[in-house]
CSV table of C-alpha atoms and ligand atoms in Angstrom, one decimal:
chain,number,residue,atom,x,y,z
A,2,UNK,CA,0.6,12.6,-9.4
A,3,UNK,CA,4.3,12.1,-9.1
A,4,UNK,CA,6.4,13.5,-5.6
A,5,UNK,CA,9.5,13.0,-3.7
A,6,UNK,CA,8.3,11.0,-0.8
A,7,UNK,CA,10.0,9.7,2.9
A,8,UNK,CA,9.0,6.5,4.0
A,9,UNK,CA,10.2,7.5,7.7
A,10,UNK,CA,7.7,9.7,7.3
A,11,UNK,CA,5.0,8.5,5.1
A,12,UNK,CA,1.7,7.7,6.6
A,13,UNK,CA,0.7,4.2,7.4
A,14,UNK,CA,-2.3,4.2,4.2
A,15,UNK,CA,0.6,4.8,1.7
A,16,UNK,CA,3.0,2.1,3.4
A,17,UNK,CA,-0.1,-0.1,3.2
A,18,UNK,CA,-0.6,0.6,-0.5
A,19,UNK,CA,3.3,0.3,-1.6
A,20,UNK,CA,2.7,-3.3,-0.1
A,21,UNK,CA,-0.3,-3.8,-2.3
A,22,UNK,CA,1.3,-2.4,-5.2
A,23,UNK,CA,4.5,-4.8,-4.7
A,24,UNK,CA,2.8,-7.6,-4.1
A,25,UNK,CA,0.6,-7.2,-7.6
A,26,UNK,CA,4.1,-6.6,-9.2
A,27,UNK,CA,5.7,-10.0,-7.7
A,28,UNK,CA,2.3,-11.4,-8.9
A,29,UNK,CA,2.5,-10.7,-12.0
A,30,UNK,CA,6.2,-11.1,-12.6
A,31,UNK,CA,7.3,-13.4,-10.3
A,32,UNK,CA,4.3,-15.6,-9.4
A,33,UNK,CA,6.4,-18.5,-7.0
A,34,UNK,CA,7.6,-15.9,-4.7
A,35,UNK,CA,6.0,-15.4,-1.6
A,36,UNK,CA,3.9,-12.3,-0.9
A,37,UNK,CA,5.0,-9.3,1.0
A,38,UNK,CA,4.1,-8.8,4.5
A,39,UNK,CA,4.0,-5.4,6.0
A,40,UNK,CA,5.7,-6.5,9.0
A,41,UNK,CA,9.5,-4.2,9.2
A,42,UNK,CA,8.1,-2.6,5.5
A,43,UNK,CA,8.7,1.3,5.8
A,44,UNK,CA,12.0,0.4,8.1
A,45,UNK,CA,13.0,-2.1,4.8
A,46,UNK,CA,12.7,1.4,2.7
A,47,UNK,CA,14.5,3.9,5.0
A,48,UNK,CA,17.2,2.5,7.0
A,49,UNK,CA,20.7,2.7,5.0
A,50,UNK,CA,24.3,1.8,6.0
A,51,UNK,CA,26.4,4.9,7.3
A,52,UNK,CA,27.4,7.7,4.6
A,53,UNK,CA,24.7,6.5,1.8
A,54,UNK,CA,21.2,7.9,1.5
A,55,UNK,CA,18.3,7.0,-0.5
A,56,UNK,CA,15.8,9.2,-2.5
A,57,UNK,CA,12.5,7.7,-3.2
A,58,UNK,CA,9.6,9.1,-5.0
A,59,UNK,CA,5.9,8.1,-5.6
A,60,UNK,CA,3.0,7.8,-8.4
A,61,UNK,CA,-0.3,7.7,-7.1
A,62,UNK,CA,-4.2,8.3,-8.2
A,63,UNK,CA,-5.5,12.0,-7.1
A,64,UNK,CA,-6.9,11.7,-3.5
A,65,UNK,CA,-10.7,11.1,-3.6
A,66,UNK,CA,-13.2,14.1,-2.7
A,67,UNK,CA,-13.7,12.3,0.5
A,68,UNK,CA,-10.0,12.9,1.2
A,69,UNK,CA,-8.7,9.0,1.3
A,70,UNK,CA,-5.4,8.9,-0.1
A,71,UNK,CA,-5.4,7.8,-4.1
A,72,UNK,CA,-3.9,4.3,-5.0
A,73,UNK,CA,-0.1,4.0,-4.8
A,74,UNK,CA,0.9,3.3,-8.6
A,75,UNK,CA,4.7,3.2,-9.4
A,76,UNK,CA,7.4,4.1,-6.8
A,77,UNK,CA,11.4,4.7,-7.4
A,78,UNK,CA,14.0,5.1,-5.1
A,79,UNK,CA,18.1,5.1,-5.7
A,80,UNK,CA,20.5,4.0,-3.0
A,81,UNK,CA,23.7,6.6,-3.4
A,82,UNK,CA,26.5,4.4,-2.8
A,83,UNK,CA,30.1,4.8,-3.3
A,84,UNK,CA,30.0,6.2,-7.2
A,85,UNK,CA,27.0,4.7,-8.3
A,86,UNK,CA,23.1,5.2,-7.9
A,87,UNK,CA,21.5,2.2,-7.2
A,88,UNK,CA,17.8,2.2,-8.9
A,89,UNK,CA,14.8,0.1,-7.9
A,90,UNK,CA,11.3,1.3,-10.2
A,91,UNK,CA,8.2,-0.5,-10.1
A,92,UNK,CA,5.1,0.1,-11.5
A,93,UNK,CA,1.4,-1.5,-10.8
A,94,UNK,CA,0.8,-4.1,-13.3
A,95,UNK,CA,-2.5,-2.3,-14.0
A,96,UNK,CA,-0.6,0.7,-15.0
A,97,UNK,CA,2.1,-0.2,-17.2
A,98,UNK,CA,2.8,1.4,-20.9
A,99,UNK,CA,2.2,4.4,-20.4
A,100,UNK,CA,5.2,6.0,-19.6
A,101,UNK,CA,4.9,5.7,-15.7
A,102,UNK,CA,8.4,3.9,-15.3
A,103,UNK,CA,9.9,5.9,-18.0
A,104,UNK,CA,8.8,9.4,-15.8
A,105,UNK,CA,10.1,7.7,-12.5
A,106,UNK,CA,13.4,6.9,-13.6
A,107,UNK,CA,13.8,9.9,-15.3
A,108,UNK,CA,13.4,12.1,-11.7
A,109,UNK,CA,15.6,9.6,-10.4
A,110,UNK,CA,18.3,9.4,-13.1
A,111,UNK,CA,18.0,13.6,-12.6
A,112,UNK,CA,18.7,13.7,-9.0
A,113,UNK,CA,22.0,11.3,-9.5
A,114,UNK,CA,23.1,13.6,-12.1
A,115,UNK,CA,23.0,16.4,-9.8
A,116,UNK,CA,24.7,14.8,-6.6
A,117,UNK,CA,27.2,14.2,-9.5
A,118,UNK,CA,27.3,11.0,-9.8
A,119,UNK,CA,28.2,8.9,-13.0
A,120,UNK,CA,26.6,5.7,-13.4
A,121,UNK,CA,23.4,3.8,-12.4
A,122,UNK,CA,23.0,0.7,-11.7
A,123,UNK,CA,20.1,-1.6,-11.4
A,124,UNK,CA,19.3,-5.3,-10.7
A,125,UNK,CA,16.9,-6.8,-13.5
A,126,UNK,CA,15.2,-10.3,-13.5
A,127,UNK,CA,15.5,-12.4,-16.3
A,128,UNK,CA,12.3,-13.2,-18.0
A,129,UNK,CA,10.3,-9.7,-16.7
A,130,UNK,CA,9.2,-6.6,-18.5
A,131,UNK,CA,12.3,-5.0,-16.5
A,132,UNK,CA,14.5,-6.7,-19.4
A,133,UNK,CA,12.5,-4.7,-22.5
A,134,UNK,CA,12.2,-1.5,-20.7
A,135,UNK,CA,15.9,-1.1,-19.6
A,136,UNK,CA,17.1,-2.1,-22.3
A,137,UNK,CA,14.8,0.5,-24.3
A,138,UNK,CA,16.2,3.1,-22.2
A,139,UNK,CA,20.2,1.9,-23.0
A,140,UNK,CA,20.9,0.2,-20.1
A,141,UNK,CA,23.4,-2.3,-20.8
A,142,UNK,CA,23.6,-6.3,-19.2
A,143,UNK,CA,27.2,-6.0,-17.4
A,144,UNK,CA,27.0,-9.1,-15.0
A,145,UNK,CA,24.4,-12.1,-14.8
A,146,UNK,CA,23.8,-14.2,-12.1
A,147,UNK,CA,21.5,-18.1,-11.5
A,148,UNK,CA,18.8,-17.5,-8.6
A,149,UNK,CA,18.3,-20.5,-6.9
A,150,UNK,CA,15.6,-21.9,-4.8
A,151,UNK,CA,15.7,-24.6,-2.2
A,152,UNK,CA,12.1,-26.0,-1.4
A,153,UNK,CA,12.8,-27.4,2.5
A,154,UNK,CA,10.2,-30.3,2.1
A,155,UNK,CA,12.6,-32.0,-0.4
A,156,UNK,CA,15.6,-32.2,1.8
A,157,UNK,CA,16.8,-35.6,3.1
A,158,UNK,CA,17.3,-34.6,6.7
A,159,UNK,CA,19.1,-37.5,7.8
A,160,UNK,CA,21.6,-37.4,4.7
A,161,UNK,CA,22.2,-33.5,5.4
A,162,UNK,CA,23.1,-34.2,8.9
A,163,UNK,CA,26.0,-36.2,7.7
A,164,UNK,CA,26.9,-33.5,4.9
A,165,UNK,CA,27.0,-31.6,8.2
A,166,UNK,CA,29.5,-33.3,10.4
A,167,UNK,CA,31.4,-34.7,6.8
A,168,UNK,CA,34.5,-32.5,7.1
A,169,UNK,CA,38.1,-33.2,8.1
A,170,UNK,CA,39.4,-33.3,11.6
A,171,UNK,CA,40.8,-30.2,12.9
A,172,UNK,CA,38.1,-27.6,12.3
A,173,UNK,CA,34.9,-27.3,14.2
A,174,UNK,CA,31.8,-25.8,13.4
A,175,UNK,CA,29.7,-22.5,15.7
A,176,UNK,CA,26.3,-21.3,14.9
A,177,UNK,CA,25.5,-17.6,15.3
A,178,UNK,CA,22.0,-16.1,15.2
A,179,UNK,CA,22.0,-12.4,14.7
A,180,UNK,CA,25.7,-12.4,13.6
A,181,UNK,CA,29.3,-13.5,14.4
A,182,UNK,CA,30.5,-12.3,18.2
A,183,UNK,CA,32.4,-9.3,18.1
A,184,UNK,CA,35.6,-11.8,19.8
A,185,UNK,CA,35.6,-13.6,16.1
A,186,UNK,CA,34.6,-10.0,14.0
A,187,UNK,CA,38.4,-9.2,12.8
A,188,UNK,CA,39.4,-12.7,11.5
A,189,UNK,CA,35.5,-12.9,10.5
A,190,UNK,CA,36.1,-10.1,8.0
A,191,UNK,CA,39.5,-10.9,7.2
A,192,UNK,CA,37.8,-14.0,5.9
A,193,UNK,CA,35.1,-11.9,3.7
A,194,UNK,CA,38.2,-10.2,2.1
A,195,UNK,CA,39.1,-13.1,0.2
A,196,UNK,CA,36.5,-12.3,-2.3
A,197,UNK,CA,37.5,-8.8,-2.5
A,198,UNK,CA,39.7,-8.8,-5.1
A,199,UNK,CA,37.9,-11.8,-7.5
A,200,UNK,CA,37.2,-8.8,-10.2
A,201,UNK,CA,34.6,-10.6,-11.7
A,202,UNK,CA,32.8,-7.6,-12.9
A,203,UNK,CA,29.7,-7.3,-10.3
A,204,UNK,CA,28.7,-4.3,-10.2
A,205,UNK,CA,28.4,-4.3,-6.2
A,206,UNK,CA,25.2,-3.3,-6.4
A,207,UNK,CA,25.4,-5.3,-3.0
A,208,UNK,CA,28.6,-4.5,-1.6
A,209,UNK,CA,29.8,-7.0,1.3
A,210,UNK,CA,31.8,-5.7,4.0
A,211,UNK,CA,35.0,-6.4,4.3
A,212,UNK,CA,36.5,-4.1,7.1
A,213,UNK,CA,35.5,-4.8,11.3
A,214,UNK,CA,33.5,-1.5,11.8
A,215,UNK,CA,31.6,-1.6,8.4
A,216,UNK,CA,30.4,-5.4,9.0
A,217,UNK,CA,29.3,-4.2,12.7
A,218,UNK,CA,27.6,-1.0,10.8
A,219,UNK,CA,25.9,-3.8,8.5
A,220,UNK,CA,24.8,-5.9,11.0
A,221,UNK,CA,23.3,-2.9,12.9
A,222,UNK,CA,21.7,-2.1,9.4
A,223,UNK,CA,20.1,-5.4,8.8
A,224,UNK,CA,18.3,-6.0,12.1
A,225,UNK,CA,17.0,-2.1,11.6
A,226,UNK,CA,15.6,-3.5,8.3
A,227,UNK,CA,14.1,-6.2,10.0
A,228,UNK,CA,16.4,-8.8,8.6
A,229,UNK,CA,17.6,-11.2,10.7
A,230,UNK,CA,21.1,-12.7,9.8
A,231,UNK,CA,22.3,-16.4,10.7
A,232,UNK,CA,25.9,-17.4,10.4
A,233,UNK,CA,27.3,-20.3,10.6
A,234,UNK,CA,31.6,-20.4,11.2
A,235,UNK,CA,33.8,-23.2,10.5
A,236,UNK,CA,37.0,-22.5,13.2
A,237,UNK,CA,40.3,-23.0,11.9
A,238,UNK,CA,41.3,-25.2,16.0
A,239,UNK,CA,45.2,-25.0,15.6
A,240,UNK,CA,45.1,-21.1,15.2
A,241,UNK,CA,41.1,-20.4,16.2
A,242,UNK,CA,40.7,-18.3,12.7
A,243,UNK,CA,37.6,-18.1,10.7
A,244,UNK,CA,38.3,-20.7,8.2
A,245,UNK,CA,34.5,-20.7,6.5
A,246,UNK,CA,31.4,-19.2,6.3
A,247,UNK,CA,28.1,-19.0,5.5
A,248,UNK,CA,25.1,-16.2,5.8
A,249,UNK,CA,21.7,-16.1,5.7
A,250,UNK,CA,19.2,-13.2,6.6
A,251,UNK,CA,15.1,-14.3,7.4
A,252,UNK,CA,13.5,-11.1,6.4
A,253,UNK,CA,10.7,-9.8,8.8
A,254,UNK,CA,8.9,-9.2,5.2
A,255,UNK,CA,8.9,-12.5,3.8
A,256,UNK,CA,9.9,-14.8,6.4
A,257,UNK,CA,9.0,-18.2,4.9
A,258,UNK,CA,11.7,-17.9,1.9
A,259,UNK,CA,15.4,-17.0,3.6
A,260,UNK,CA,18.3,-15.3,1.7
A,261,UNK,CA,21.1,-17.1,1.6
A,262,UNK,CA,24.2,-14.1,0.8
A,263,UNK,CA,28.1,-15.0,0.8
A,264,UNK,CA,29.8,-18.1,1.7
A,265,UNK,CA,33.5,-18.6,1.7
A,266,UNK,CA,36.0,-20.9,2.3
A,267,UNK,CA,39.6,-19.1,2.6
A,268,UNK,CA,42.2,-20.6,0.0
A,269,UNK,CA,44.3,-22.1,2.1
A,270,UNK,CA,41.1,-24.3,3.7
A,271,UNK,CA,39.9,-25.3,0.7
A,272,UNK,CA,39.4,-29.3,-0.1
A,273,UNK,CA,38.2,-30.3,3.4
A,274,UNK,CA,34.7,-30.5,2.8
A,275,UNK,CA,33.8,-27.7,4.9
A,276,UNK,CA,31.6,-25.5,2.4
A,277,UNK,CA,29.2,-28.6,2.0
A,278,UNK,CA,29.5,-28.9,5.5
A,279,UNK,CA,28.3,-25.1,6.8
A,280,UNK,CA,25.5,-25.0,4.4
A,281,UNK,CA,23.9,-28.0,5.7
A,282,UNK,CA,24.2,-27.7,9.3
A,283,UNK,CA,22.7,-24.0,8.6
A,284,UNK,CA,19.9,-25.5,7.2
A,285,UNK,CA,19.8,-27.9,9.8
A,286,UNK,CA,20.0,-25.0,12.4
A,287,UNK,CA,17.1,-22.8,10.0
A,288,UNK,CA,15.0,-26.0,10.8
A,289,UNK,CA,14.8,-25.1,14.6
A,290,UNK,CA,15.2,-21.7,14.7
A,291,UNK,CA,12.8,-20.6,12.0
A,292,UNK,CA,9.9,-23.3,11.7
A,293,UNK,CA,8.4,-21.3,9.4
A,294,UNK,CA,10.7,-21.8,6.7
A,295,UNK,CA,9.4,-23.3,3.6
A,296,UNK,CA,12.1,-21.9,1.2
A,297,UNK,CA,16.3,-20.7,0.5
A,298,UNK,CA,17.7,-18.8,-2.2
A,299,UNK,CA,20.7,-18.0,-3.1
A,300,UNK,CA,22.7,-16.2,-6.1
A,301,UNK,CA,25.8,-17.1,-8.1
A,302,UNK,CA,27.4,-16.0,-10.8
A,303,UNK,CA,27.1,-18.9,-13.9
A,304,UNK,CA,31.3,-19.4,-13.6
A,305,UNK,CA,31.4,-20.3,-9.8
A,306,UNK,CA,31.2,-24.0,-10.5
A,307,UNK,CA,31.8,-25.2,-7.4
A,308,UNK,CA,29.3,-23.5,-5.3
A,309,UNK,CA,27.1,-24.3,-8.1
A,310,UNK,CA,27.8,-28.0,-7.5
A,311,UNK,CA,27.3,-27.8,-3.7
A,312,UNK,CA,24.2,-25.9,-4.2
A,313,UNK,CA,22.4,-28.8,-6.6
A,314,UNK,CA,23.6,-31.2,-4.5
A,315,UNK,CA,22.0,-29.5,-1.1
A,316,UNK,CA,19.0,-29.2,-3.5
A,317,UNK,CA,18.9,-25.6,-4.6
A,318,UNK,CA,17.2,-25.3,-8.4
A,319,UNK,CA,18.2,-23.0,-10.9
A,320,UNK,CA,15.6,-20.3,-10.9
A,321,UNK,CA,15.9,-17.2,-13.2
A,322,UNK,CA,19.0,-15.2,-14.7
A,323,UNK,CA,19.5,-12.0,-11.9
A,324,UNK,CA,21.4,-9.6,-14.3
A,325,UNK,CA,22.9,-6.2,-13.0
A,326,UNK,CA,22.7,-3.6,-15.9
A,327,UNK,CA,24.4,0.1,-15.8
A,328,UNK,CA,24.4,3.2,-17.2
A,329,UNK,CA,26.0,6.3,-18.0
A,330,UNK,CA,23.8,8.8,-16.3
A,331,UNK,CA,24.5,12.0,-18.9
A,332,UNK,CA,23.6,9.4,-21.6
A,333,UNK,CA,20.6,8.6,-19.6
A,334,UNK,CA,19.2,12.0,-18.7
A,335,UNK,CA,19.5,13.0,-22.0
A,336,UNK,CA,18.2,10.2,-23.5
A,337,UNK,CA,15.1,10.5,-21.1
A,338,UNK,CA,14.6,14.4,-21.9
A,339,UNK,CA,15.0,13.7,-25.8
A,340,UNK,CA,12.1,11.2,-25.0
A,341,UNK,CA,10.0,14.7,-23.5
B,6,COA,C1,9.7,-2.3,-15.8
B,6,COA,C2,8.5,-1.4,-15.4
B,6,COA,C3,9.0,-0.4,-14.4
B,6,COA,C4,8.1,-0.6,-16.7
B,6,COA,O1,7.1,0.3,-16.3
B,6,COA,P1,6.2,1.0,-17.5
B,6,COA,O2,5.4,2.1,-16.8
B,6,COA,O3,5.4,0.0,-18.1
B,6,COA,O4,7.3,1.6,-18.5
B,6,COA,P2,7.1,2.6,-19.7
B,6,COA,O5,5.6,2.6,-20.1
B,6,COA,O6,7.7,3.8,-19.4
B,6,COA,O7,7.9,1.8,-20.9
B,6,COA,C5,8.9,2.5,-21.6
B,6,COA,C6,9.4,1.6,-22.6
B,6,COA,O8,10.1,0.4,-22.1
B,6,COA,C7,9.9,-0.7,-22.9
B,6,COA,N1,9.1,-1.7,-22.2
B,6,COA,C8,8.3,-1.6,-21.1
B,6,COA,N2,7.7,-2.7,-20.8
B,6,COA,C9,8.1,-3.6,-21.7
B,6,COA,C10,7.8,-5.0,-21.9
B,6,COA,N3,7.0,-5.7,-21.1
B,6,COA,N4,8.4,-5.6,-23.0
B,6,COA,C11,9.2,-4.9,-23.8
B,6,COA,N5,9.5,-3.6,-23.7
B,6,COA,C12,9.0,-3.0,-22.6
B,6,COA,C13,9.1,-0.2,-24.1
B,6,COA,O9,10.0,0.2,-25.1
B,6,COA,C14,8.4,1.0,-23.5
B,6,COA,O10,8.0,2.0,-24.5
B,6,COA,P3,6.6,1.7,-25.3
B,6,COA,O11,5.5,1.4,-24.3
B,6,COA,O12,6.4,3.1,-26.0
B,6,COA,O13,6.8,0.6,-26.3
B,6,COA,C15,7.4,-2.2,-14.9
B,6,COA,O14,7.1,-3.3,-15.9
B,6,COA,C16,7.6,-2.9,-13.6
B,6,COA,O15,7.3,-2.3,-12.6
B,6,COA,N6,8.2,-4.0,-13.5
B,6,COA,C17,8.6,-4.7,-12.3
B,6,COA,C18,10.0,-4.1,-11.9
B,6,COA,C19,10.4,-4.8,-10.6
B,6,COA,O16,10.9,-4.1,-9.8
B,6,COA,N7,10.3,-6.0,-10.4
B,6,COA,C20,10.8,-6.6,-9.2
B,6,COA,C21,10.2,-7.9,-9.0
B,6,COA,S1,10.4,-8.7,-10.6
């Protein structure tokens, strides 16, 4: 049984069995990352940023005679964002072949045609059945990423802490838990606009936010999601500008591995040791403020060398290949109905 479904206002068995369904999926496809915890789960599926909406739907087993819900089996659900639909399918790993993912993406890929959009896009991890089965339904690789994956216990504390304070003179370092102060947002996203225009063919499937209102709407967004962003600023002193920075967001859901999302150093504040600099002393800040912590990760596209550089050095391990793949959505639907 396939249906359009709201997580806002799904009842707490079928929360309960998307968990157990996600976590046999990240067992079987991605064993070394943690489990799920149910802890901010249904806010995780329906809080959005302002002006984009997401449609989900779910596959489950009939309900049993005694009227307990059937077993949650696949789910799908696109984010509608800018001019693209943004998929996510999964499927339980007891349930695969037979056409389950192929049926959810087709609702999906119907509904985007209608709100008139033109492309899907959808994030696919190297090394998973996700590669065959997009690529069978002519999804094409547009951008690829390196995950990597910090383990805390191998970190030399003592040597971070003077990667930490090894910058030049004339800058100085803040910490931020739940996000920069709204006295610092303007030159703060003046700052995140310096990777606007990079054009290196990411799909923004995860737009950043470049303007003051939209980073406060995103900050708002993420602790509704139950993620819970840490920043750390290197200050430009002579004219008190955002020279650096660096993000990271504990999710309520898997709280012992962090997500390590943009840093930047603006061009004209580049060579002065300062990206090395606020990536250790957030770590060094994590270490306090999140004891739990056993793990970072972080993305990058294969031609930023240098962050690639500073990551191995702070530790970080190449992982898997995190591709983006698109679509034409026409070519899709009808690709999908020719398939019956
Ligand atoms: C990708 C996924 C949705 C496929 O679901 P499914 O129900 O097995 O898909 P379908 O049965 O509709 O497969 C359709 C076609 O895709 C291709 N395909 C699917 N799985 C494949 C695999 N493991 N290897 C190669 N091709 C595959 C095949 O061509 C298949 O047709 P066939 O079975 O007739 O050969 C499922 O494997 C899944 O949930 N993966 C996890 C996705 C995810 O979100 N992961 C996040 C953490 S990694």
């Amino acid at each position: 049984m396939v249906r359009e479904w709201d997580p806002r206002t799904a009842s707490s068995a079928e929360i309960a069995s998307l968990l157990d369904t996600l976590n046999a999926v990240l067992a079987a496809d991605l064993p070394q990352d943690p489990p799920w915890r149910e802890t901010f789960l249904r806010e995780y599926l329906a809080e959005v940023m302002p002006g984009e909406r997401r449609i989900s739907w779910i596959a489950h087993e009939e309900d049993s005679p005694d009227g307990s819900p059937g077993r949650l089996l696949g789910h799908v659900h696109v984010l509608l964002l800018g001019d693209i639909g943004v998929l996510e399918v999964m499927v339980h790993p007891g349930a695969r072949r037979n056409g389950l993912g192929s049926r959810l993406v087709r609702l999906a890929a119907h509904r985007v045609y209608q709100e008139g959009f033109q492309s899907i896009g959808v994030e696919v991890v190297g090394d998973t059945p996700a590669v065959g089965f997009y690529s069978a339904l002519g999804f094409v690789r547009e951008y690829v990423e390196t995950r990597g994956v910090l383990d805390l216990s191998t970190v030399d504390w003592s040597a971070l802490s003077s990667v930490a304070t090894g910058f030049d003179p004339g800058y100085r370092l803040e910490f931020h838990p739940g996000g920069p102060p709204d006295s610092l947002i303007e030159t703060y996203a003046r700052a995140k606009a310096e990777v606007r225009d990079v054009g290196d063919g990411d799909l923004e499937l995860r737009p950043s936010s470049y303007d003051p209102q939209r980073l406060r709407d995103s900050l708002d967004c993420l602790h509704r999601r139950g993620m819970q962003p840490y920043i750390v600023l290197a200050i430009h002193e002579a004219s008190g500008e955002v020279a650096g920075l660096t993000e990271v967001v504990v999710p309520a859901q898997h709280p012992t591995r962090a997500d390590q999302y943009d840093t930047i150093v603006v061009g004209e504040h580049r060579g002065h040791g300062i990206d090395r600099a606020i990536k250790a002393r957030m770590l060094l800040e994590l270490r306090s403020a999140e004891p739990q912590l056993a793990e970072v990760q972080t993305w990058n596209a294969q031609a930023n060398e240098a962050m690639l550089k500073v990551n191995a050095e702070l530790g970080f391990r190449p992982d898997r290949d995190w591709c983006e793949y698109g679509v034409d959505v026409g070519e899709l639907v009808h690709r999908l109905d020719a398939l019956g």
